[in-house]
Amino acid sequence: MVDDYRVTPWQVEGEVDYERLVREFGTQKIDENLKASISSLTGELHVLIRRGVFFSHRDLDLVLKDYRDGKGFFLYTGRGPSKAMHIGHLLPFVFTKWLQDKFGVNLYVEVTDDEKFLTNQGVTLDEARSWARENILDIIAVGFDPDKTFIFQDTEYIRNMYPRALEISKKLNFSEVKSVFGFEGSANIGWIFYPAIQMVPTMFERKRCLIPSGIDQDPYWRLQRDIAESLGYPKAAQIQSRFLPPLTGISGKMSASQPETAVYLNDDPNTVRKKIMRYAFSGGQSTVELHRKLGGDPWVDIPFIWLYYFFEDDDSKIRKVEEDYRSGRMLTGELKELLTEKLNGFLGNHAVRREEATSKIDVYKFTGKLAQKMWSTVFD
Amino acid sequence: MVDDYRVTPWQVEGEVDYERLVREFGTQKIDENLKASISSLTGELHVLIRRGVFFSHRDLDLVLKDYRDGKGFFLYTGRGPSKAMHIGHLLPFVFTKWLQDKFGVNLYVEVTDDEKFLTNQGVTLDEARSWARENILDIIAVGFDPDKTFIFQDTEYIRNMYPRALEISKKLNFSEVKSVFGFEGSANIGWIFYPAIQMVPTMFERKRCLIPSGIDQDPYWRLQRDIAESLGYPKAAQIQSRFLPPLTGISGKMSASQPETAVYLNDDPNTVRKKIMRYAFSGGQSTVELHRKLGGDPWVDIPFIWLYYFFEDDDSKIRKVEEDYRSGRMLTGELKELLTEKLNGFLGNHAVRREEATSKIDVYKFTGKLAQKMWSTVFD
């Protein structure tokens, strides 16, 4: 069987078959029962889980049980810092904030400047670290609880994590990481060790850890689940997302090296409009006449898919957009206009909050209640 | 060709053929010219180099040239902490102190609690770290300059070293470390990364680094020399020792798991006497009569070899011991008595200085002039 797509923590190519990925990775789909369990605790369901962007999980049922039983849990997610974050990078954080708000739990955000440096030949450590600062501003802008959130960069927080990383690394041999990540002999030795670093935060508390992230990160958590209990910690639970498809069509992932595939958090309103009008793949017909007659196909149409996945939260409104587009009542240009307005509204609000974030970096990294506690803790 | 010995940083077995090791490792022997260069600067030669315990080097001539040219150099050595240090562990430190005294240079002592944990299945990190403290007391007892010496444990100093370790690790891939260290797929990923950590201190200063250590550490420095210049640092120079042979005979290395092979720094005088009388391999004859008639063989006789390598510093005295033993004038018992006295004198002095070392730990680790500078420096 020929692979027509490829998903690793460093590479997403082709049109991902998510059904098959769930089978191959051995995760569970988030079914209606589980959605009902969540909304019985939260009162509502976030659009990103309601519409299936977060679609896969491991032990989410056990996390909810721990919560109901009063044991609690904690959240952990991360960011490999890069030059500019696009909208697809931000959505997991938006969802994570919703989880923190609803459950009132601690959140740890690992900014992996070490991994970004090790896995990219052309990136210097200085670059990775200055991107870390930029990305942290975008993350803070999402609005996490400043006393229940700790944002840290690996190269800064390593002293506190290193003993635990050693404990983890002693349990993982080269053959094991090779089989999960596909490392070759050409992999540098920092990259080979790095998985131990990414696993440390899953053991920051004795509670169960819930990790909201893209499903591409799954190999790390498979390894964590192999060894966590032998170190006295629960297996990490996950809630995993599919990728917001690139503007250019449903294959692959938005890419920093192809600016037309993505909308960046700092794109100005005109740039956003141009990108959507020019590059967004349309499911409409080639002429207005044909479109009016035959209608469009919303499920290959990127403006519709983006609205559906996140930007049009209202269920009755998105249903009407789908019907109007499919019937030909709504034209491609109108659909693109709708997304442009929603996106620019979202990005405008984000820009304001990012501006305010500059003065809050120290709180999330050092002086907030959770941050202070973390700097006085060495994990060994 | 069958290997009848094996030398790696973690294993020394068999009767080491040092001539062959020098050829295989590609180091240089310390010849009479080089000895003359050293003594022209130091006024004398330490017994450990005069008698050939430190017998091999790389770029020692360049180190001396840098010193003569006013560029200076610095010293770096280390210790993989273990339960108890034996006399063979201490000699490189004694020699290193002589180098520091004669050249007035900075010394960095890395205590590799991480490596000890990673490379020994039965050792916990707690154990490695408490042995580190014990070993540091023995090292301090040697008497290094407290303002020119920085002693650090990897798990404590990692924050300052990690960025540089990342830079190094990005230049080394699995195939390269495998070819040098012989790693298999079963090697844990911490162990695979560790060589990067051991290389960081060679770049603590922009000067040339001279490493006094056992020749078993050579693989690290070969790798360092492959990559150092690409990071803007000189290739590390080495001055390398053979192993003080175990009490039980000239094969292998003193071993903590076979207490009869070694004399520990905390062995009491009676224990030392018993070990030497009972276990020290003798080159003498089976009866006094035969010995008086045929004489002994000093070069397989461990008491003689220990006296020669270190404990009888006086050249005319050791020559007389050799002649008397070879001729049969000196008996095995007398030779063993001589070593016992010398060893117990050495260990008695060491014990006093080790007692005093307790109050000096903070100076070497944190408050000394060099230590303070190092804690305020991050290597990136």
Short mmCIF file of C-alpha atoms in Angstrom, two decimals, chain A residues 1-347:
data_model
loop_
_atom_site.label_atom_id
_atom_site.label_comp_id
_atom_site.label_asym_id
_atom_site.label_seq_id
_atom_site.Cartn_x
_atom_site.Cartn_y
_atom_site.Cartn_z
CA MET A 1 0.00 0.00 0.00
CA VAL A 2 1.52 3.29 -1.08
CA ASP A 3 1.45 6.17 1.42
CA ASP A 4 -0.11 9.19 -0.24
CA TYR A 5 0.40 11.31 2.87
CA ARG A 6 2.90 11.57 5.68
CA VAL A 7 2.42 12.88 9.21
CA THR A 8 5.33 13.28 11.65
CA PRO A 9 6.02 16.01 14.22
CA TRP A 10 8.22 17.68 11.60
CA GLN A 11 6.38 17.03 8.37
CA VAL A 12 2.81 16.91 7.13
CA GLU A 13 2.39 16.15 3.44
CA GLY A 14 -0.43 15.12 1.16
CA GLU A 15 -4.14 14.82 1.85
CA VAL A 16 -4.28 13.32 5.32
CA ASP A 17 -6.64 10.38 5.79
CA TYR A 18 -7.64 11.08 9.38
CA GLU A 19 -9.69 7.91 9.73
CA ARG A 20 -6.65 5.88 8.81
CA LEU A 21 -4.36 7.98 11.05
CA VAL A 22 -6.56 7.22 14.05
CA ARG A 23 -6.28 3.49 13.29
CA GLU A 24 -2.54 3.61 12.68
CA PHE A 25 -1.73 5.74 15.72
CA GLY A 26 -4.12 3.71 17.86
CA THR A 27 -6.06 6.69 19.20
CA GLN A 28 -9.82 6.95 19.74
CA LYS A 29 -12.25 9.15 17.85
CA ILE A 30 -14.21 11.64 19.93
CA ASP A 31 -17.73 10.24 19.65
CA GLU A 32 -21.11 11.70 20.55
CA ASN A 33 -21.10 10.07 23.99
CA LEU A 34 -17.81 11.71 24.88
CA LYS A 35 -19.02 15.06 23.54
CA ALA A 36 -22.08 14.69 25.78
CA SER A 37 -19.84 13.93 28.78
CA ILE A 38 -17.84 17.08 28.12
CA SER A 39 -20.85 19.33 27.70
CA SER A 40 -22.45 17.92 30.84
CA LEU A 41 -19.45 19.42 32.69
CA THR A 42 -18.87 22.56 30.61
CA GLY A 43 -22.44 23.51 29.72
CA GLU A 44 -21.49 23.90 26.05
CA LEU A 45 -19.10 22.60 23.45
CA HIS A 46 -16.44 24.74 21.87
CA VAL A 47 -16.84 25.07 18.11
CA LEU A 48 -13.48 23.36 17.51
CA ILE A 49 -14.71 20.17 19.15
CA ARG A 50 -18.34 20.53 18.04
CA ARG A 51 -17.27 20.67 14.39
CA GLY A 52 -14.58 18.01 14.69
CA VAL A 53 -11.29 19.90 14.46
CA PHE A 54 -10.40 18.26 17.76
CA PHE A 55 -11.53 14.79 16.71
CA SER A 56 -9.22 12.25 18.31
CA HIS A 57 -8.16 11.46 21.88
CA ARG A 58 -6.51 9.13 24.33
CA ASP A 59 -7.95 8.73 27.85
CA LEU A 60 -10.06 11.90 27.64
CA ASP A 61 -12.80 9.84 29.34
CA LEU A 62 -10.39 9.15 32.23
CA VAL A 63 -9.53 12.85 32.47
CA LEU A 64 -13.22 13.71 32.81
CA LYS A 65 -13.65 10.96 35.40
CA ASP A 66 -10.66 12.31 37.40
CA TYR A 67 -12.25 15.75 37.24
CA ARG A 68 -15.64 14.48 38.41
CA ASP A 69 -13.94 12.50 41.19
CA GLY A 70 -12.23 15.63 42.47
CA LYS A 71 -8.73 14.45 41.52
CA GLY A 72 -8.41 17.16 38.90
CA PHE A 73 -6.01 17.21 35.97
CA PHE A 74 -3.68 19.67 34.26
CA LEU A 75 -3.14 20.94 30.73
CA TYR A 76 0.10 20.91 28.77
CA THR A 77 0.71 22.16 25.28
CA GLY A 78 3.59 23.71 23.40
CA ARG A 79 4.99 25.66 20.53
CA GLY A 80 8.03 25.13 18.35
CA PRO A 81 8.90 28.80 17.84
CA SER A 82 9.04 30.08 14.28
CA LYS A 83 9.28 33.40 12.54
CA ALA A 84 5.58 34.06 12.32
CA MET A 85 2.60 32.21 13.67
CA HIS A 86 -0.32 31.64 11.37
CA ILE A 87 -3.95 31.13 12.19
CA GLY A 88 -3.57 27.35 12.22
CA HIS A 89 -0.96 27.62 14.98
CA LEU A 90 -3.24 29.70 17.16
CA LEU A 91 -6.42 27.61 17.15
CA PRO A 92 -5.12 24.90 19.55
CA PHE A 93 -4.31 27.68 22.02
CA VAL A 94 -7.78 29.16 21.65
CA PHE A 95 -9.24 25.75 22.41
CA THR A 96 -6.82 25.23 25.31
CA LYS A 97 -7.93 28.52 26.83
CA TRP A 98 -11.53 27.31 26.65
CA LEU A 99 -10.53 24.13 28.50
CA GLN A 100 -8.69 26.15 31.15
CA ASP A 101 -11.67 28.50 31.60
CA LYS A 102 -14.18 25.65 31.88
CA PHE A 103 -12.19 23.41 34.21
CA GLY A 104 -10.13 26.01 36.08
CA VAL A 105 -6.92 23.98 35.78
CA ASN A 106 -3.21 24.75 35.49
CA LEU A 107 -1.67 25.03 32.04
CA TYR A 108 1.99 24.57 31.07
CA VAL A 109 3.16 25.93 27.72
CA GLU A 110 6.56 24.64 26.57
CA VAL A 111 8.28 26.81 23.99
CA THR A 112 10.75 24.44 22.36
CA ASP A 113 13.55 26.70 21.19
CA ASP A 114 15.95 23.75 21.52
CA GLU A 115 13.88 21.51 19.21
CA LYS A 116 13.39 24.25 16.62
CA PHE A 117 17.14 24.78 16.48
CA LEU A 118 18.00 21.08 16.38
CA THR A 119 15.52 20.10 13.70
CA ASN A 120 16.11 22.95 11.24
CA GLN A 121 19.47 23.15 9.54
CA GLY A 122 19.14 26.83 8.65
CA VAL A 123 17.92 28.09 12.05
CA THR A 124 20.40 29.49 14.59
CA LEU A 125 19.77 29.24 18.31
CA ASP A 126 19.60 33.03 18.51
CA GLU A 127 16.87 33.03 15.88
CA ALA A 128 14.91 30.30 17.64
CA ARG A 129 15.12 32.23 20.90
CA SER A 130 14.03 35.55 19.47
CA TRP A 131 11.13 33.86 17.67
CA ALA A 132 10.24 32.32 21.02
CA ARG A 133 9.70 35.80 22.39
CA GLU A 134 7.52 36.80 19.44
CA ASN A 135 5.45 33.63 19.65
CA ILE A 136 5.01 33.98 23.41
CA LEU A 137 3.34 37.35 22.79
CA ASP A 138 0.81 35.69 20.47
CA ILE A 139 0.19 32.95 23.03
CA ILE A 140 -0.30 35.42 25.88
CA ALA A 141 -2.78 37.35 23.68
CA VAL A 142 -5.10 34.32 23.82
CA GLY A 143 -5.81 35.30 27.41
CA PHE A 144 -4.82 32.47 29.72
CA ASP A 145 -5.19 32.76 33.49
CA PRO A 146 -1.93 34.46 34.54
CA ASP A 147 -1.76 32.70 37.90
CA LYS A 148 -2.55 29.26 36.52
CA THR A 149 -0.34 29.37 33.44
CA PHE A 150 3.40 28.87 33.15
CA ILE A 151 5.06 29.65 29.81
CA PHE A 152 8.70 28.54 29.60
CA GLN A 153 11.48 28.19 27.06
CA ASP A 154 13.46 24.96 27.19
CA THR A 155 16.88 26.65 27.10
CA GLU A 156 15.88 28.80 30.08
CA TYR A 157 14.05 26.23 32.20
CA ILE A 158 16.37 23.28 31.49
CA ARG A 159 18.00 23.25 34.95
CA ASN A 160 14.65 22.41 36.51
CA MET A 161 13.76 19.79 33.88
CA TYR A 162 17.10 18.11 33.19
CA PRO A 163 17.12 15.53 36.02
CA ARG A 164 13.66 14.30 34.99
CA ALA A 165 14.69 14.33 31.33
CA LEU A 166 17.61 12.08 32.30
CA GLU A 167 15.24 9.68 34.07
CA ILE A 168 13.05 9.55 30.98
CA SER A 169 15.94 9.22 28.54
CA LYS A 170 17.34 6.25 30.46
CA LYS A 171 14.09 4.41 29.69
CA LEU A 172 14.21 5.04 25.94
CA ASN A 173 16.79 3.54 23.64
CA PHE A 174 17.73 4.51 20.10
CA SER A 175 15.83 1.62 18.52
CA GLU A 176 12.63 2.72 20.27
CA VAL A 177 12.79 6.37 19.25
CA LYS A 178 13.89 5.32 15.78
CA SER A 179 10.86 3.09 15.34
CA VAL A 180 8.48 5.85 16.45
CA PHE A 181 10.07 8.88 14.77
CA GLY A 182 11.89 7.19 11.88
CA PHE A 183 15.30 8.57 12.88
CA GLU A 184 18.18 7.66 10.56
CA GLY A 185 21.88 7.57 11.40
CA SER A 186 22.04 11.12 10.06
CA ALA A 187 19.83 12.45 12.90
CA ASN A 188 21.82 14.70 15.19
CA ILE A 189 22.25 13.52 18.80
CA GLY A 190 20.41 16.53 20.23
CA TRP A 191 17.34 15.68 18.16
CA ILE A 192 17.53 12.07 19.33
CA PHE A 193 17.59 13.17 22.98
CA TYR A 194 14.93 15.86 22.55
CA PRO A 195 11.87 13.59 22.97
CA ALA A 196 12.87 13.21 26.64
CA ILE A 197 12.64 16.99 27.06
CA GLN A 198 9.19 17.16 25.48
CA MET A 199 7.95 14.45 27.85
CA VAL A 200 9.07 16.12 31.08
CA PRO A 201 6.09 18.50 31.43
CA THR A 202 3.67 15.55 31.32
CA MET A 203 5.10 14.85 34.81
CA PHE A 204 4.95 18.37 36.22
CA GLU A 205 2.10 17.31 38.50
CA ARG A 206 1.06 13.95 39.93
CA LYS A 207 -2.35 14.40 38.30
CA ARG A 208 -3.32 13.20 34.85
CA CYS A 209 -1.97 15.44 32.10
CA LEU A 210 -4.25 16.38 29.18
CA ILE A 211 -2.44 17.53 26.05
CA PRO A 212 -4.39 19.50 23.41
CA SER A 213 -2.29 19.46 20.24
CA GLY A 214 -2.12 18.52 16.59
CA ILE A 215 -2.26 14.79 15.95
CA ASP A 216 1.23 15.03 14.43
CA GLN A 217 2.65 15.16 17.97
CA ASP A 218 1.21 11.73 18.75
CA PRO A 219 4.56 9.81 18.58
CA TYR A 220 5.85 11.66 21.65
CA TRP A 221 2.81 10.70 23.67
CA ARG A 222 2.94 7.08 22.55
CA LEU A 223 6.45 6.90 23.98
CA GLN A 224 5.40 8.77 27.11
CA ARG A 225 2.60 6.27 27.65
CA ASP A 226 5.09 3.40 27.39
CA ILE A 227 7.23 4.64 30.25
CA ALA A 228 5.25 7.08 32.44
CA GLU A 229 3.87 4.53 34.89
CA SER A 230 7.31 3.05 35.52
CA LEU A 231 8.33 6.52 36.72
CA GLY A 232 5.27 6.82 38.95
CA TYR A 233 3.13 9.07 36.73
CA PRO A 234 -0.10 8.48 34.79
CA LYS A 235 -0.05 7.98 31.06
CA ALA A 236 -0.60 11.35 29.39
CA ALA A 237 -4.07 11.91 27.90
CA GLN A 238 -4.52 13.75 24.63
CA ILE A 239 -7.12 15.66 22.71
CA GLN A 240 -5.88 15.87 19.15
CA SER A 241 -6.74 18.11 16.26
CA ARG A 242 -6.68 17.77 12.54
CA PHE A 243 -4.94 20.55 10.63
CA LEU A 244 -6.77 23.60 9.40
CA PRO A 245 -6.20 23.09 5.66
CA PRO A 246 -4.04 25.59 3.80
CA LEU A 247 -5.76 28.34 1.80
CA THR A 248 -4.64 26.65 -1.40
CA GLY A 249 -6.61 23.43 -0.93
CA ILE A 250 -7.27 20.53 1.40
CA SER A 251 -3.84 18.84 1.02
CA GLY A 252 -1.00 19.33 3.47
CA LYS A 253 -0.54 21.99 6.10
CA MET A 254 -0.10 25.75 6.05
CA SER A 255 3.56 26.41 5.42
CA ALA A 256 5.79 29.30 6.42
CA SER A 257 7.84 28.76 3.27
CA GLN A 258 4.73 29.25 1.06
CA PRO A 259 3.10 32.47 2.33
CA GLU A 260 0.10 32.06 0.01
CA THR A 261 -0.94 28.90 1.89
CA ALA A 262 -1.46 30.64 5.21
CA VAL A 263 -2.88 33.70 6.93
CA TYR A 264 -0.40 35.02 9.47
CA LEU A 265 -1.41 36.57 12.75
CA ASN A 266 0.28 39.80 11.69
CA ASP A 267 -1.13 39.98 8.15
CA ASP A 268 -2.88 43.35 7.69
CA PRO A 269 -6.53 43.48 6.53
CA ASN A 270 -5.59 44.18 2.91
CA THR A 271 -3.16 41.29 2.78
CA VAL A 272 -5.79 38.98 4.26
CA ARG A 273 -8.33 40.10 1.68
CA LYS A 274 -5.88 39.65 -1.19
CA LYS A 275 -4.78 36.20 -0.03
CA ILE A 276 -8.34 34.97 0.30
CA MET A 277 -9.51 36.46 -2.98
CA ARG A 278 -6.46 35.29 -4.91
CA TYR A 279 -5.41 31.99 -3.39
CA ALA A 280 -8.27 30.48 -1.41
CA PHE A 281 -9.31 27.29 -3.19
CA SER A 282 -12.93 27.51 -4.24
CA GLY A 283 -15.55 24.79 -4.59
CA GLY A 284 -17.61 27.06 -6.82
CA GLN A 285 -18.26 26.83 -10.55
CA SER A 286 -16.19 28.52 -13.22
CA THR A 287 -18.83 31.14 -14.11
CA VAL A 288 -21.58 32.89 -12.16
CA GLU A 289 -24.18 31.38 -14.49
CA LEU A 290 -22.97 27.84 -13.95
CA HIS A 291 -22.69 28.46 -10.20
CA ARG A 292 -26.25 29.74 -9.96
CA LYS A 293 -27.34 26.65 -11.88
CA LEU A 294 -25.17 23.87 -10.35
CA GLY A 295 -24.16 25.34 -6.98
CA GLY A 296 -20.79 24.93 -5.20
CA ASP A 297 -19.17 22.12 -3.23
CA PRO A 298 -18.60 23.47 0.31
CA TRP A 299 -16.44 20.52 1.46
CA VAL A 300 -13.56 21.27 -0.88
CA ASP A 301 -14.03 25.04 -0.55
CA ILE A 302 -11.45 26.48 1.82
CA PRO A 303 -13.37 29.66 2.75
CA PHE A 304 -16.33 27.50 3.73
CA ILE A 305 -14.16 25.00 5.59
CA TRP A 306 -12.42 27.74 7.58
CA LEU A 307 -15.78 29.29 8.47
CA TYR A 308 -17.12 25.88 9.42
CA TYR A 309 -14.15 24.82 11.51
CA PHE A 310 -13.83 28.01 13.50
CA PHE A 311 -14.83 31.42 12.20
CA GLU A 312 -18.62 31.00 12.06
CA ASP A 313 -19.44 29.71 15.51
CA ASP A 314 -23.24 29.93 15.09
CA ASP A 315 -24.65 26.54 14.04
CA SER A 316 -27.75 27.87 12.29
CA LYS A 317 -25.75 30.49 10.41
CA ILE A 318 -23.16 28.01 9.11
CA ARG A 319 -25.97 25.65 8.05
CA LYS A 320 -27.54 28.46 6.05
CA VAL A 321 -24.18 29.32 4.42
CA GLU A 322 -23.71 25.68 3.46
CA GLU A 323 -27.21 25.43 1.96
CA ASP A 324 -26.95 28.75 0.12
CA TYR A 325 -23.57 27.86 -1.30
CA ARG A 326 -24.55 24.37 -2.33
CA SER A 327 -27.71 25.63 -3.98
CA GLY A 328 -25.86 28.37 -5.87
CA ARG A 329 -27.68 31.19 -4.05
CA MET A 330 -24.35 32.26 -2.49
CA LEU A 331 -21.49 33.06 -4.85
CA THR A 332 -17.79 32.29 -4.28
CA GLY A 333 -17.03 36.02 -3.96
CA GLU A 334 -19.69 36.43 -1.25
CA LEU A 335 -18.34 33.43 0.65
CA LYS A 336 -14.81 34.80 0.45
CA GLU A 337 -16.07 38.18 1.61
CA LEU A 338 -17.71 36.57 4.65
CA LEU A 339 -14.47 34.82 5.66
CA THR A 340 -12.46 38.01 5.08
CA GLU A 341 -14.67 39.96 7.47
CA LYS A 342 -14.59 37.26 10.15
CA LEU A 343 -10.84 36.75 9.86
CA ASN A 344 -10.02 40.45 9.93
CA GLY A 345 -12.26 40.92 12.95
CA PHE A 346 -10.50 38.09 14.74
CA LEU A 347 -7.02 39.34 13.80
#
